XYZ file of C-alpha atoms in Angstrom:
766
model
C 22.925 17.228 -2.955
C 22.663 17.429 -6.726
C 25.232 15.824 -9.010
C 25.512 16.963 -12.623
C 27.590 15.265 -15.329
C 28.492 16.952 -18.615
C 30.543 15.210 -21.282
C 33.066 17.072 -23.421
C 35.290 16.451 -26.430
C 38.255 18.350 -25.000
C 39.402 19.190 -21.508
C 41.425 22.376 -21.807
C 38.470 24.748 -21.474
C 37.102 22.819 -18.485
C 40.467 22.861 -16.702
C 40.922 26.579 -17.377
C 37.543 27.261 -15.810
C 37.964 24.901 -12.860
C 41.485 26.042 -11.960
C 41.027 29.668 -13.049
C 38.509 30.891 -10.473
C 39.705 33.147 -7.667
C 40.145 31.436 -4.316
C 39.792 27.813 -5.522
C 40.926 24.920 -3.343
C 42.311 21.733 -4.870
C 41.059 19.043 -2.500
C 43.010 16.243 -4.148
C 43.886 14.159 -7.182
C 42.613 10.666 -7.868
C 44.813 7.825 -9.166
C 47.898 10.001 -9.613
C 51.323 8.886 -8.378
C 51.482 11.881 -6.022
C 49.311 14.656 -4.609
C 52.199 17.076 -5.027
C 51.848 17.679 -8.767
C 51.220 20.775 -10.843
C 47.961 21.661 -12.533
C 49.746 21.635 -15.875
C 51.094 18.111 -15.321
C 47.634 16.802 -14.431
C 46.188 18.492 -17.516
C 48.781 16.792 -19.727
C 48.033 13.372 -18.204
C 44.298 13.847 -18.640
C 44.665 15.112 -22.207
C 46.994 12.266 -23.229
C 44.749 9.523 -21.828
C 41.541 11.012 -23.235
C 42.985 11.380 -26.731
C 43.623 7.633 -26.956
C 40.038 7.114 -28.131
C 38.090 8.847 -30.908
C 34.850 9.169 -28.920
C 33.437 12.683 -28.711
C 32.604 12.225 -25.018
C 36.230 11.850 -23.950
C 36.016 13.899 -20.780
C 33.546 14.332 -17.943
C 32.908 17.532 -15.989
C 31.070 16.689 -12.764
C 29.689 19.140 -10.215
C 28.481 18.123 -6.742
C 26.294 20.840 -5.229
C 25.282 20.905 -1.577
C 21.942 22.384 -0.482
C 22.000 26.008 0.602
C 23.161 26.602 4.190
C 24.689 23.101 4.506
C 28.406 22.657 5.086
C 31.140 20.056 4.708
C 34.783 20.744 5.525
C 37.443 20.080 2.894
C 38.313 16.621 4.205
C 34.704 15.426 4.313
C 33.914 16.918 0.907
C 36.968 15.195 -0.583
C 35.950 11.844 0.942
C 32.424 12.311 -0.396
C 33.810 13.075 -3.860
C 36.084 10.026 -3.817
C 33.196 7.748 -2.876
C 31.009 9.332 -5.552
C 33.648 8.653 -8.227
C 34.068 5.068 -7.043
C 30.343 4.362 -7.182
C 29.952 6.043 -10.587
C 32.632 3.830 -12.163
C 35.454 6.407 -12.247
C 37.327 4.898 -9.311
C 40.351 3.890 -11.401
C 40.441 7.003 -13.613
C 42.666 10.061 -13.096
C 40.628 12.977 -11.735
C 40.905 16.184 -9.765
C 38.513 17.545 -7.114
C 38.416 21.364 -6.927
C 36.315 23.371 -4.494
C 34.856 26.722 -5.576
C 33.674 29.446 -3.221
C 32.026 31.822 -5.698
C 28.393 30.966 -4.961
C 26.052 30.927 -1.970
C 26.069 27.126 -1.858
C 29.097 24.882 -1.439
C 30.141 22.832 -4.463
C 33.064 21.029 -6.036
C 34.075 20.431 -9.639
C 35.527 17.084 -10.695
C 37.254 16.636 -14.049
C 38.110 13.185 -15.394
C 38.201 11.163 -18.605
C 35.942 8.401 -19.906
C 38.888 6.663 -21.605
C 40.881 4.085 -19.650
C 44.608 3.353 -19.881
C 44.005 0.771 -22.624
C 42.277 3.371 -24.794
C 38.795 1.914 -24.306
C 35.733 3.878 -23.181
C 34.771 2.856 -19.651
C 31.255 1.538 -18.998
C 29.174 4.607 -18.164
C 25.791 3.077 -18.948
C 22.789 4.122 -16.837
C 24.757 7.033 -15.412
C 21.531 8.871 -14.521
C 20.257 5.941 -12.439
C 23.617 5.419 -10.765
C 23.920 9.153 -10.078
C 20.501 9.204 -8.411
C 21.235 6.217 -6.154
C 24.721 7.448 -5.269
C 23.306 10.846 -4.304
C 20.804 9.213 -1.935
C 23.511 7.094 -0.347
C 25.892 10.011 0.202
C 23.136 12.325 1.457
C 22.282 9.858 4.186
C 25.885 9.044 5.046
C 26.938 12.704 5.369
C 23.699 14.023 6.879
C 22.681 16.174 3.914
C 19.164 17.167 2.899
C 17.680 14.926 0.192
C 17.716 16.348 -3.323
C 14.483 16.924 -5.271
C 13.068 13.721 -6.764
C 11.555 15.268 -9.895
C 13.364 17.206 -12.584
C 10.703 19.893 -12.662
C 11.391 20.620 -8.974
C 14.954 21.610 -9.766
C 15.596 25.219 -10.563
C 17.916 26.139 -13.398
C 21.331 27.279 -12.208
C 20.710 30.969 -11.586
C 23.059 30.671 -8.623
C 25.937 30.316 -11.082
C 25.352 33.658 -12.781
C 28.853 35.195 -13.032
C 29.153 38.424 -11.084
C 31.119 41.491 -12.178
C 34.735 40.737 -11.325
C 37.800 42.561 -12.554
C 39.829 39.371 -12.937
C 37.111 37.290 -14.669
C 37.786 35.703 -18.029
C 34.430 35.876 -19.821
C 35.277 32.781 -21.836
C 35.226 30.774 -18.606
C 32.461 31.655 -16.142
C 30.078 33.044 -18.752
C 30.607 30.147 -21.136
C 29.793 27.456 -18.587
C 26.810 29.340 -17.220
C 25.445 29.619 -20.763
C 25.985 25.903 -21.307
C 24.120 24.977 -18.133
C 21.075 27.124 -18.809
C 20.789 26.505 -22.557
C 21.232 22.726 -22.226
C 18.626 22.593 -19.463
C 16.140 24.652 -21.491
C 16.619 22.553 -24.643
C 16.240 19.287 -22.691
C 13.100 20.431 -20.904
C 11.313 22.083 -23.848
C 10.829 21.278 -27.531
C 11.912 24.671 -28.774
C 10.829 25.605 -32.322
C 12.742 28.777 -33.088
C 15.285 31.358 -31.994
C 12.585 33.824 -30.962
C 11.060 31.253 -28.626
C 14.483 30.333 -27.240
C 15.189 34.013 -26.564
C 11.963 34.283 -24.519
C 12.786 31.151 -22.515
C 16.304 32.246 -21.563
C 15.424 35.888 -20.856
C 14.650 35.244 -17.144
C 18.220 33.954 -16.822
C 19.672 37.243 -18.156
C 20.777 35.651 -21.426
C 20.496 37.567 -24.698
C 20.622 36.174 -28.244
C 22.019 37.865 -31.342
C 21.384 36.374 -34.792
C 23.506 36.819 -37.924
C 23.060 35.640 -41.498
C 25.820 35.339 -44.110
C 25.570 35.591 -47.882
C 24.618 31.928 -48.274
C 21.742 32.311 -45.814
C 23.456 30.427 -43.005
C 22.118 31.559 -39.625
C 24.562 32.124 -36.812
C 23.838 32.823 -33.148
C 25.807 34.325 -30.288
C 24.973 34.675 -26.605
C 25.638 37.288 -23.971
C 24.684 38.098 -20.385
C 23.018 41.243 -19.105
C 21.622 41.178 -15.566
C 20.569 44.864 -15.860
C 22.527 45.532 -12.699
C 25.816 46.781 -14.050
C 27.067 43.436 -15.319
C 27.183 42.774 -19.056
C 29.429 40.502 -21.098
C 30.459 40.512 -24.708
C 28.587 38.145 -27.020
C 30.126 34.683 -27.469
C 29.672 32.691 -30.657
C 27.315 29.713 -30.230
C 29.837 27.143 -31.467
C 32.314 28.487 -28.902
C 29.846 27.946 -26.077
C 29.243 24.380 -27.323
C 29.245 22.699 -30.706
C 25.551 21.791 -30.332
C 24.577 25.388 -29.538
C 25.637 26.875 -32.874
C 23.043 28.393 -35.198
C 22.918 25.559 -37.790
C 22.806 22.816 -35.130
C 19.977 24.545 -33.291
C 18.095 25.147 -36.533
C 18.077 21.393 -37.176
C 16.598 20.811 -33.724
C 13.975 23.504 -34.298
C 13.013 21.986 -37.672
C 12.541 18.532 -36.130
C 10.377 19.912 -33.313
C 8.319 22.053 -35.709
C 7.650 19.229 -38.172
C 6.456 16.693 -35.600
C 3.138 15.084 -36.533
C 2.114 15.314 -32.878
C 2.380 19.111 -32.774
C -1.086 19.804 -34.302
C -2.613 17.255 -31.934
C -1.117 18.958 -28.881
C -2.253 22.343 -30.152
C -5.797 21.091 -30.776
C -5.961 19.418 -27.359
C -4.866 22.559 -25.535
C -7.239 24.731 -27.548
C -10.145 22.505 -26.563
C -9.099 22.469 -22.902
C -8.835 26.250 -22.728
C -12.147 26.786 -24.551
C -13.801 24.355 -22.138
C -12.437 26.396 -19.234
C -13.755 29.636 -20.710
C -17.162 28.009 -21.206
C -17.344 27.148 -17.513
C -16.759 30.675 -16.196
C -18.723 33.899 -16.287
C -15.700 35.973 -15.275
C -12.039 35.195 -14.657
C -9.736 37.599 -12.907
C -6.583 37.614 -15.107
C -4.227 37.085 -12.173
C -6.145 33.911 -11.201
C -6.126 32.265 -14.640
C -2.962 30.284 -13.896
C -4.513 28.684 -10.791
C -7.772 27.950 -12.620
C -6.109 26.184 -15.540
C -3.732 24.257 -13.283
C -6.440 22.849 -11.017
C -9.134 22.329 -13.641
C -7.117 21.142 -16.642
C -3.632 20.446 -15.295
C -2.157 23.094 -17.618
C 0.893 25.130 -16.589
C 0.920 28.717 -17.814
C 2.951 31.855 -17.163
C 1.183 35.199 -17.389
C 2.777 37.725 -19.754
C 2.812 41.101 -18.012
C 3.690 44.636 -18.893
C 4.116 46.254 -15.542
C 1.071 45.220 -13.502
C -1.097 44.593 -16.568
C -1.625 41.013 -17.801
C -1.439 41.026 -21.594
C -1.623 37.295 -22.291
C -0.058 34.037 -21.276
C 2.357 31.317 -22.386
C 1.518 27.618 -22.022
C 4.229 25.200 -20.896
C 2.676 21.945 -22.036
C 3.421 18.516 -20.597
C 4.485 17.451 -24.118
C 7.476 19.797 -23.861
C 6.129 22.331 -26.355
C 5.689 25.978 -25.384
C 2.730 27.787 -26.950
C 1.755 31.434 -27.076
C -1.966 31.918 -26.572
C -2.331 33.275 -30.130
C -1.161 29.920 -31.541
C -4.251 28.182 -30.159
C -6.734 30.385 -32.016
C -8.080 33.912 -31.983
C -10.859 32.995 -29.563
C -8.262 31.940 -26.988
C -6.512 35.301 -26.674
C -7.427 37.171 -23.516
C -7.839 40.490 -25.340
C -10.470 38.860 -27.600
C -12.424 37.511 -24.620
C -13.342 40.693 -22.819
C -16.674 39.040 -21.962
C -14.665 36.953 -19.454
C -11.535 39.002 -18.701
C -12.754 42.551 -19.298
C -14.979 43.054 -16.263
C -12.599 45.105 -14.191
C -11.672 43.674 -10.830
C -14.715 41.396 -10.638
C -13.999 38.137 -8.787
C -13.580 34.892 -10.681
C -17.028 33.331 -10.918
C -18.465 30.245 -12.584
C -21.481 30.393 -14.847
C -24.007 28.208 -13.056
C -26.367 28.414 -16.049
C -23.802 27.179 -18.597
C -23.922 23.843 -20.363
C -20.363 23.126 -19.230
C -21.343 23.573 -15.586
C -24.071 20.954 -15.986
C -21.573 18.599 -17.610
C -19.204 19.077 -14.673
C -21.966 18.143 -12.242
C -22.580 14.951 -14.224
C -18.864 14.093 -14.112
C -18.842 14.853 -10.401
C -21.685 12.446 -9.684
C -20.056 9.733 -11.796
C -16.764 10.166 -9.958
C -18.589 9.977 -6.623
C -20.116 6.632 -7.650
C -16.676 5.283 -8.527
C -15.219 6.475 -5.213
C -18.126 4.981 -3.279
C -17.816 1.615 -5.041
C -14.067 1.350 -4.598
C -14.305 2.184 -0.890
C -16.889 -0.509 -0.215
C -15.186 -3.089 1.998
C -17.618 -5.966 1.433
C -18.131 -5.425 -2.255
C -20.742 -7.701 -3.817
C -22.425 -7.412 -7.148
C -21.541 -5.426 -10.236
C -20.993 -1.700 -10.523
C -24.409 -1.195 -12.126
C -26.054 -3.029 -9.219
C -24.138 -0.855 -6.770
C -25.424 2.326 -8.425
C -29.018 1.095 -8.636
C -29.233 0.870 -4.840
C -27.703 4.270 -4.042
C -29.336 7.625 -3.466
C -27.601 10.971 -3.040
C -27.334 10.614 0.717
C -25.370 7.360 0.313
C -22.636 8.943 -1.810
C -22.769 12.507 -0.477
C -19.765 12.108 1.812
C -17.645 10.784 -1.069
C -18.920 13.543 -3.347
C -18.058 16.518 -1.139
C -14.523 15.244 -0.527
C -13.691 15.149 -4.232
C -11.219 17.723 -5.536
C -13.602 18.577 -8.379
C -16.378 19.428 -5.907
C -14.108 21.769 -3.990
C -13.014 23.401 -7.241
C -16.585 24.021 -8.412
C -17.692 25.371 -5.044
C -14.635 27.612 -4.697
C -15.601 29.922 -7.562
C -19.299 30.283 -6.726
C -20.700 33.234 -4.778
C -22.183 32.272 -1.424
C -25.691 33.005 -2.640
C -25.269 30.480 -5.496
C -23.854 27.582 -3.473
C -27.359 26.584 -2.452
C -28.327 26.523 -6.147
C -25.266 24.362 -6.863
C -26.301 21.774 -4.282
C -29.843 21.890 -5.555
C -28.603 21.257 -9.110
C -26.623 18.237 -7.889
C -29.711 16.907 -6.110
C -31.941 17.350 -9.193
C -29.444 15.843 -11.609
C -28.477 12.863 -9.438
C -31.277 10.433 -10.439
C -30.900 11.337 -14.127
C -27.156 10.721 -14.112
C -27.536 7.540 -12.063
C -30.078 6.021 -14.464
C -27.965 6.899 -17.495
C -24.812 5.442 -15.916
C -26.670 2.278 -14.929
C -27.802 1.837 -18.533
C -24.308 2.373 -19.962
C -22.687 0.140 -17.376
C -25.270 -2.607 -17.900
C -24.477 -2.632 -21.616
C -20.728 -2.816 -20.919
C -21.182 -5.648 -18.448
C -23.256 -7.658 -20.887
C -20.629 -7.211 -23.621
C -17.867 -8.150 -21.169
C -19.602 -11.398 -20.208
C -20.106 -12.299 -23.859
C -16.416 -11.599 -24.461
C -15.444 -13.915 -21.605
C -17.672 -16.620 -23.055
C -15.922 -16.371 -26.438
C -12.514 -16.330 -24.738
C -13.319 -19.522 -22.820
C -14.262 -21.200 -26.113
C -10.916 -20.191 -27.689
C -8.974 -21.373 -24.623
C -10.614 -24.793 -24.658
C -10.259 -25.122 -28.428
C -6.514 -24.370 -28.336
C -5.952 -26.574 -25.281
C -4.151 -23.915 -23.252
C -5.239 -25.684 -20.061
C -5.926 -29.372 -19.534
C -9.374 -28.849 -17.991
C -12.724 -30.361 -18.754
C -16.149 -31.269 -17.494
C -14.934 -34.477 -15.874
C -14.062 -33.726 -12.283
C -15.237 -30.146 -12.790
C -11.728 -28.834 -13.408
C -13.105 -26.371 -15.968
C -14.437 -24.456 -12.974
C -10.823 -23.415 -12.237
C -10.838 -21.589 -15.574
C -14.233 -20.011 -14.910
C -13.097 -18.735 -11.520
C -9.843 -17.308 -12.913
C -11.894 -15.264 -15.392
C -14.336 -13.978 -12.774
C -17.337 -16.066 -13.873
C -19.165 -19.099 -12.523
C -21.411 -21.829 -13.853
C -24.772 -22.763 -12.335
C -28.123 -24.005 -13.645
C -26.761 -24.429 -17.188
C -25.855 -20.746 -17.439
C -22.687 -18.665 -17.150
C -22.824 -15.729 -14.712
C -20.433 -13.167 -13.339
C -19.105 -14.266 -9.961
C -21.276 -12.806 -7.147
C -23.945 -11.548 -9.550
C -27.006 -12.988 -11.251
C -27.865 -9.919 -13.299
C -26.427 -11.187 -16.609
C -26.157 -14.730 -17.909
C -25.392 -16.755 -21.021
C -26.829 -20.253 -21.647
C -24.168 -22.970 -21.661
C -25.279 -26.610 -21.365
C -22.672 -28.515 -19.351
C -25.099 -30.518 -17.251
C -24.383 -31.317 -13.639
C -20.849 -29.969 -13.287
C -19.152 -31.026 -10.012
C -17.230 -28.440 -8.016
C -13.662 -29.384 -6.940
C -13.196 -29.459 -3.192
C -10.032 -27.319 -3.313
C -11.619 -24.332 -5.054
C -10.533 -20.976 -3.650
C -13.399 -19.048 -2.054
C -12.127 -15.629 -3.096
C -10.025 -14.198 -5.914
C -9.023 -10.590 -6.493
C -10.649 -8.755 -9.390
C -7.260 -7.268 -10.193
C -5.728 -10.710 -10.700
C -8.765 -11.710 -12.752
C -8.118 -8.697 -14.966
C -4.454 -9.637 -15.454
C -5.387 -13.250 -16.201
C -7.960 -12.099 -18.753
C -5.380 -9.932 -20.554
C -2.882 -12.792 -20.531
C -5.310 -15.326 -21.997
C -6.433 -12.887 -24.678
C -2.788 -12.565 -25.671
C -2.205 -16.349 -25.696
C -5.287 -16.918 -27.831
C -4.250 -13.934 -30.013
C -7.596 -12.195 -29.457
C -5.440 -9.201 -28.596
C -1.733 -9.639 -29.257
C -0.953 -6.184 -27.786
C -2.020 -7.241 -24.300
C 1.506 -8.363 -23.460
C 2.497 -4.725 -23.071
C -0.487 -4.109 -20.745
C 0.505 -6.819 -18.280
C 1.911 -5.531 -14.996
C 4.290 -7.163 -12.534
C 1.330 -8.870 -10.843
C 0.923 -11.110 -13.916
C 4.026 -12.934 -12.688
C 2.105 -14.055 -9.584
C -0.868 -15.633 -11.376
C 0.313 -19.219 -10.624
C 0.258 -18.299 -6.921
C -3.345 -17.068 -7.093
C -4.652 -19.776 -9.456
C -2.373 -22.748 -8.685
C -4.791 -25.520 -9.710
C -5.369 -23.885 -13.086
C -1.762 -23.052 -13.960
C -0.469 -26.489 -13.023
C -2.711 -27.739 -15.849
C -1.246 -25.295 -18.382
C 0.145 -26.752 -21.612
C 3.999 -26.584 -21.587
C 4.178 -24.588 -24.837
C 1.776 -21.919 -23.562
C 3.405 -22.048 -20.141
C 6.737 -21.072 -21.662
C 5.134 -18.228 -23.639
C 3.412 -16.982 -20.491
C 6.569 -17.153 -18.380
C 8.587 -15.310 -21.029
C 6.057 -12.449 -21.109
C 5.609 -12.377 -17.324
C 9.379 -12.236 -16.763
C 9.551 -9.195 -19.033
C 6.716 -7.445 -17.185
C 8.264 -8.120 -13.786
C 11.724 -7.045 -14.995
C 10.395 -3.657 -16.091
C 8.674 -3.103 -12.743
C 11.635 -4.283 -10.665
C 14.052 -1.983 -12.489
C 11.915 1.006 -11.472
C 11.809 -0.131 -7.856
C 15.571 -0.746 -7.721
C 16.526 2.566 -9.332
C 16.836 4.640 -6.113
C 19.245 2.069 -4.642
C 21.228 0.918 -7.670
C 24.728 2.374 -7.812
C 26.303 -0.065 -10.234
C 25.640 -3.004 -12.521
C 26.761 -5.245 -9.667
C 23.931 -3.833 -7.546
C 21.528 -4.477 -10.454
C 22.474 -8.153 -10.435
C 22.512 -8.579 -6.645
C 19.060 -6.998 -6.211
C 17.568 -9.482 -8.671
C 19.516 -12.381 -7.136
C 18.042 -11.603 -3.714
C 14.573 -11.918 -5.264
C 15.324 -15.312 -6.814
C 16.251 -14.169 -10.324
C 19.558 -14.853 -12.033
C 21.279 -13.998 -15.306
C 22.839 -16.254 -17.923
C 24.597 -15.722 -21.226
C 22.309 -16.649 -24.112
C 23.202 -17.160 -27.736
C 23.200 -13.474 -28.612
C 22.545 -11.593 -25.370
C 22.146 -11.888 -21.619
C 18.934 -13.455 -20.347
C 17.103 -13.434 -17.022
C 15.650 -16.561 -15.391
C 14.023 -17.278 -12.028
C 13.528 -19.997 -9.436
C 9.764 -19.581 -9.818
C 9.596 -20.511 -13.504
C 10.733 -23.419 -15.621
C 14.501 -23.602 -16.155
C 13.944 -23.362 -19.905
C 11.971 -20.114 -19.544
C 13.900 -16.874 -19.919
C 13.636 -13.301 -21.114
C 16.276 -11.576 -23.255
C 17.413 -8.325 -21.668
C 16.992 -5.091 -23.645
C 20.025 -3.919 -25.609
C 20.929 -1.073 -23.254
C 20.687 -3.350 -20.207
C 22.905 -5.890 -21.979
C 25.534 -3.228 -22.598
C 25.214 -1.985 -19.021
C 25.814 -5.404 -17.454
C 28.438 -6.447 -20.002
C 30.513 -3.390 -19.072
C 30.968 -4.755 -15.540
C 34.430 -5.934 -14.620
C 34.678 -9.607 -13.622
C 31.164 -10.299 -14.906
C 31.856 -14.051 -15.177
C 32.868 -14.129 -11.514
C 29.731 -12.225 -10.477
C 27.595 -14.664 -12.464
C 29.223 -17.597 -10.649
C 28.450 -15.988 -7.286
C 24.758 -15.892 -8.201
C 24.383 -19.623 -7.632
C 25.282 -19.368 -3.941
C 22.460 -16.835 -3.381
C 19.953 -18.932 -5.330
C 20.974 -22.120 -3.491
C 20.583 -20.351 -0.141
C 17.009 -19.307 -1.003
C 16.098 -22.861 -1.981
C 17.830 -24.345 1.055
C 15.836 -22.107 3.403
C 12.535 -22.876 1.682
C 12.156 -19.420 0.195
C 11.712 -20.441 -3.419
C 7.964 -19.849 -3.361
C 5.890 -17.068 -4.896
C 4.701 -16.003 -1.424
C 8.221 -14.949 -0.482
C 8.524 -12.834 -3.620
C 4.985 -11.480 -3.120
C 5.854 -10.314 0.406
C 8.822 -8.383 -0.973
C 6.600 -7.008 -3.745
C 4.102 -5.690 -1.191
C 6.953 -4.159 0.784
C 8.263 -2.307 -2.275
C 4.763 -0.916 -2.888
C 4.638 0.366 0.695
C 1.717 -1.866 1.753
C 3.154 -2.363 5.224
C -0.043 -3.634 6.891
C -0.178 -6.542 4.465
C 3.529 -7.232 4.865
C 3.136 -7.268 8.652
C 0.402 -9.904 8.337
C 2.608 -12.054 6.094
C 5.497 -11.811 8.565
C 3.570 -12.360 11.791
C 0.629 -14.584 10.849
C 1.794 -16.406 7.731
C 5.494 -16.583 8.752
C 6.481 -15.744 5.179
C 9.634 -13.675 4.781
C 10.433 -11.420 1.842
C 12.826 -12.279 -0.945
C 14.331 -8.833 -1.076
C 17.823 -7.401 -0.750
C 18.780 -6.583 2.831
C 19.558 -2.935 2.138
C 16.115 -2.397 0.634
C 14.433 -4.205 3.534
C 16.271 -1.977 5.994
C 15.096 1.082 4.068
C 11.453 0.056 4.462
C 12.015 -0.830 8.119
C 13.147 2.735 8.704
C 10.237 4.128 6.662
C 7.606 2.627 8.980
C 7.507 -1.137 8.494
C 9.159 -1.784 11.863
C 6.412 0.058 13.745
C 3.687 -1.645 11.692
C 5.084 -5.097 12.498
C 5.292 -4.240 16.209
C 1.613 -3.238 16.182
C 0.685 -6.438 14.365
C 2.550 -8.573 16.916
C 0.816 -6.841 19.820
C -2.641 -7.023 18.274
C -4.783 -10.054 19.063
C -6.893 -10.941 16.061
C -9.773 -13.352 15.754
C -10.010 -16.122 13.169
C -12.520 -14.044 11.225
C -10.263 -10.984 11.298
C -7.322 -13.076 10.095
C -9.440 -14.363 7.229
C -10.235 -10.797 6.175
C -6.589 -9.770 6.471
C -5.502 -12.734 4.363
C -8.067 -11.813 1.709
C -6.621 -8.310 1.562
C -3.057 -9.614 1.231
C -3.831 -11.286 -2.080
C -5.875 -8.439 -3.539
C -4.870 -5.881 -6.118
C -6.766 -3.025 -7.779
C -10.343 -3.373 -8.893
C -11.354 -4.113 -12.455
C -13.370 -0.921 -12.326
C -10.503 1.549 -12.391
C -9.341 0.780 -15.917
C -12.639 0.480 -17.749
C -12.196 3.822 -19.429
C -8.429 3.823 -19.797
C -5.217 1.946 -19.288
C -4.604 0.805 -15.747
C -1.292 1.588 -14.127
C -0.163 -0.389 -11.155
C 0.419 1.596 -7.996
C 4.055 2.660 -7.822
C 5.912 4.105 -4.864
C 9.601 4.510 -5.479
C 10.638 5.376 -1.875
C 13.411 7.704 -2.924
C 15.305 7.787 0.374
C 18.594 5.919 0.234
C 19.500 2.573 1.763
C 21.137 1.706 5.031
C 22.853 -1.383 6.272
C 20.668 -4.259 7.403
C 21.510 -7.168 9.678
C 21.556 -10.267 7.527
C 19.277 -13.178 8.271
C 18.974 -16.738 7.112
C 15.260 -16.685 6.476
C 14.321 -17.881 9.949
C 13.439 -14.525 11.457
C 13.793 -10.818 10.933
C 15.203 -8.552 13.624
C 13.302 -5.372 14.415
């Protein structure tokens, strides 16, 4: 099911369209004194209430569209619509539900107002997020197919193209079809002119006509022509919608055309396309789209005249649409007959080209990365790993890479042997060069850690010192160790820096293993606290919140001032992550609050805005919610009462001994879909997740239940348990973000929630 919400300044045109179709069925009215009322009376009520506020978005036109070939009877569809309106915050507003039968798929139209009886605009914040979660819930409840998760998977509404009907009012069906398509196009693409807009809407049978008056003002009108006997008159743009008039569109085009990023996008695409051309000896025109998509991730549409390909249009990820001529004369297909002008010759790479040799080098480098990351018992640095490997050691990783398959795909059979030979010859050269570059990086990294340690000790961020060897906690948390008056990387003796600390004792409670991912997060945090890099706060992920769990002996020695700064930043990082994870389930601001409460977080009213706190941080530590989130929560009815109810949830967590990071970490692993690790925490560690019951039930149904059953049946040795425990507290390797920003693994699990049997923290029922 797909729900669409459009806001309008007036309701008369919407009601004329909704009620005016042939064969409509009024399924019911919401919040009216009777179901036996006239359409005119409802329209007067809706108009009167909406006009009590000056907002431009007075009215809402909602469509609920079922997947093709799926059916709900009138009663079920009405119940679904009522529940949708309740969850979206329109439960107390007057509305009408009307079923149309003019398309191949079943759908209803709902018309309501955003103004309440007191003349205030109702809280419609985060309507996209609420719409998404409500869709998932209703799809599961009514047995409907899940809707596409990504916008680009959704087709524009061709199914609503008005057909030739003798009783059709063109100002109704045509107008709303034009609105749907044009709004979708303008949201998806950064259109720069009327000519470009005309090309984009042509597949949807829409035509544009431009006019210019004496003052130079440009006007636009739209019409439909499906070239199958159905053509409408042209409708003025301002009549279709106020934002679709000529002057309004011209302002949008001017903004998009004057963007400082536009030349950068053009230059990037030009370089990507030229690189592709340099890799190939011949390209069959019909295969260019596949080549660019796989090799460069570029989406193009071939421009054809009959069966002849005359060029192509690029639909860039930035939203801009480029004609090939815009990227340079050497990009145009007609100017590259050396590649495209060889008749029906198959697409073939140029094995003698410089670009092909560069691709082999990239391939070998990527194989080294894959090999290193897959190593279970990883010891030593990346450079040391590469020094010990020959081609046979990484061959299996190499041939499974997507880039390898791409290169081999466009080589003739008689050249594939030459390709493998080229890989074999280039392997030692690439390996030695990578070892040299990596060795230099590692040396600079160790020197940077040494300077960071000096700043940390000078500022007194942690109360550690030589006495008792507590400074070793700091060394370990930064991935280094001290021995023989020198500072080394942990598990490597390749690089060292002299540091005279004498005979430094080692605390008995030192952890034997720490994850490189947590070391990376700790490094970023401490650089921020020492102001070596003040931008690192934005690079911290949700895992930064769990640093006190991984390095407890170090963080319990943290200075209170720095502790509060850390907790403020970490709360913000975790909040951002948690909001993404909650989005598929969150149907209201009340859900937003309850999901955080179940995790041990609660909200309070600060001096100027709402703040979030947690049971894992100091009571004085908090994070001010963003402005939009403040407005979203503040719009909730009975917010003070909901805030009071928070305390009961928090007290229950503390009473049941679930106010520890491990409980939150188990829920975190569950949200990321790491079910094997969660099963170990549940069965071996007896640690239960701090996570809302509905979300837990969702993951149970997605495979966690079976994973836990297998874990309970499996007999593991002490050594195996030790390895499993090590994996539970591991996150991504430091290696993956050396050449770019690291993004934490995210799995949204878009299926909707189900009910879950509540528990008191003692056990979970499977």
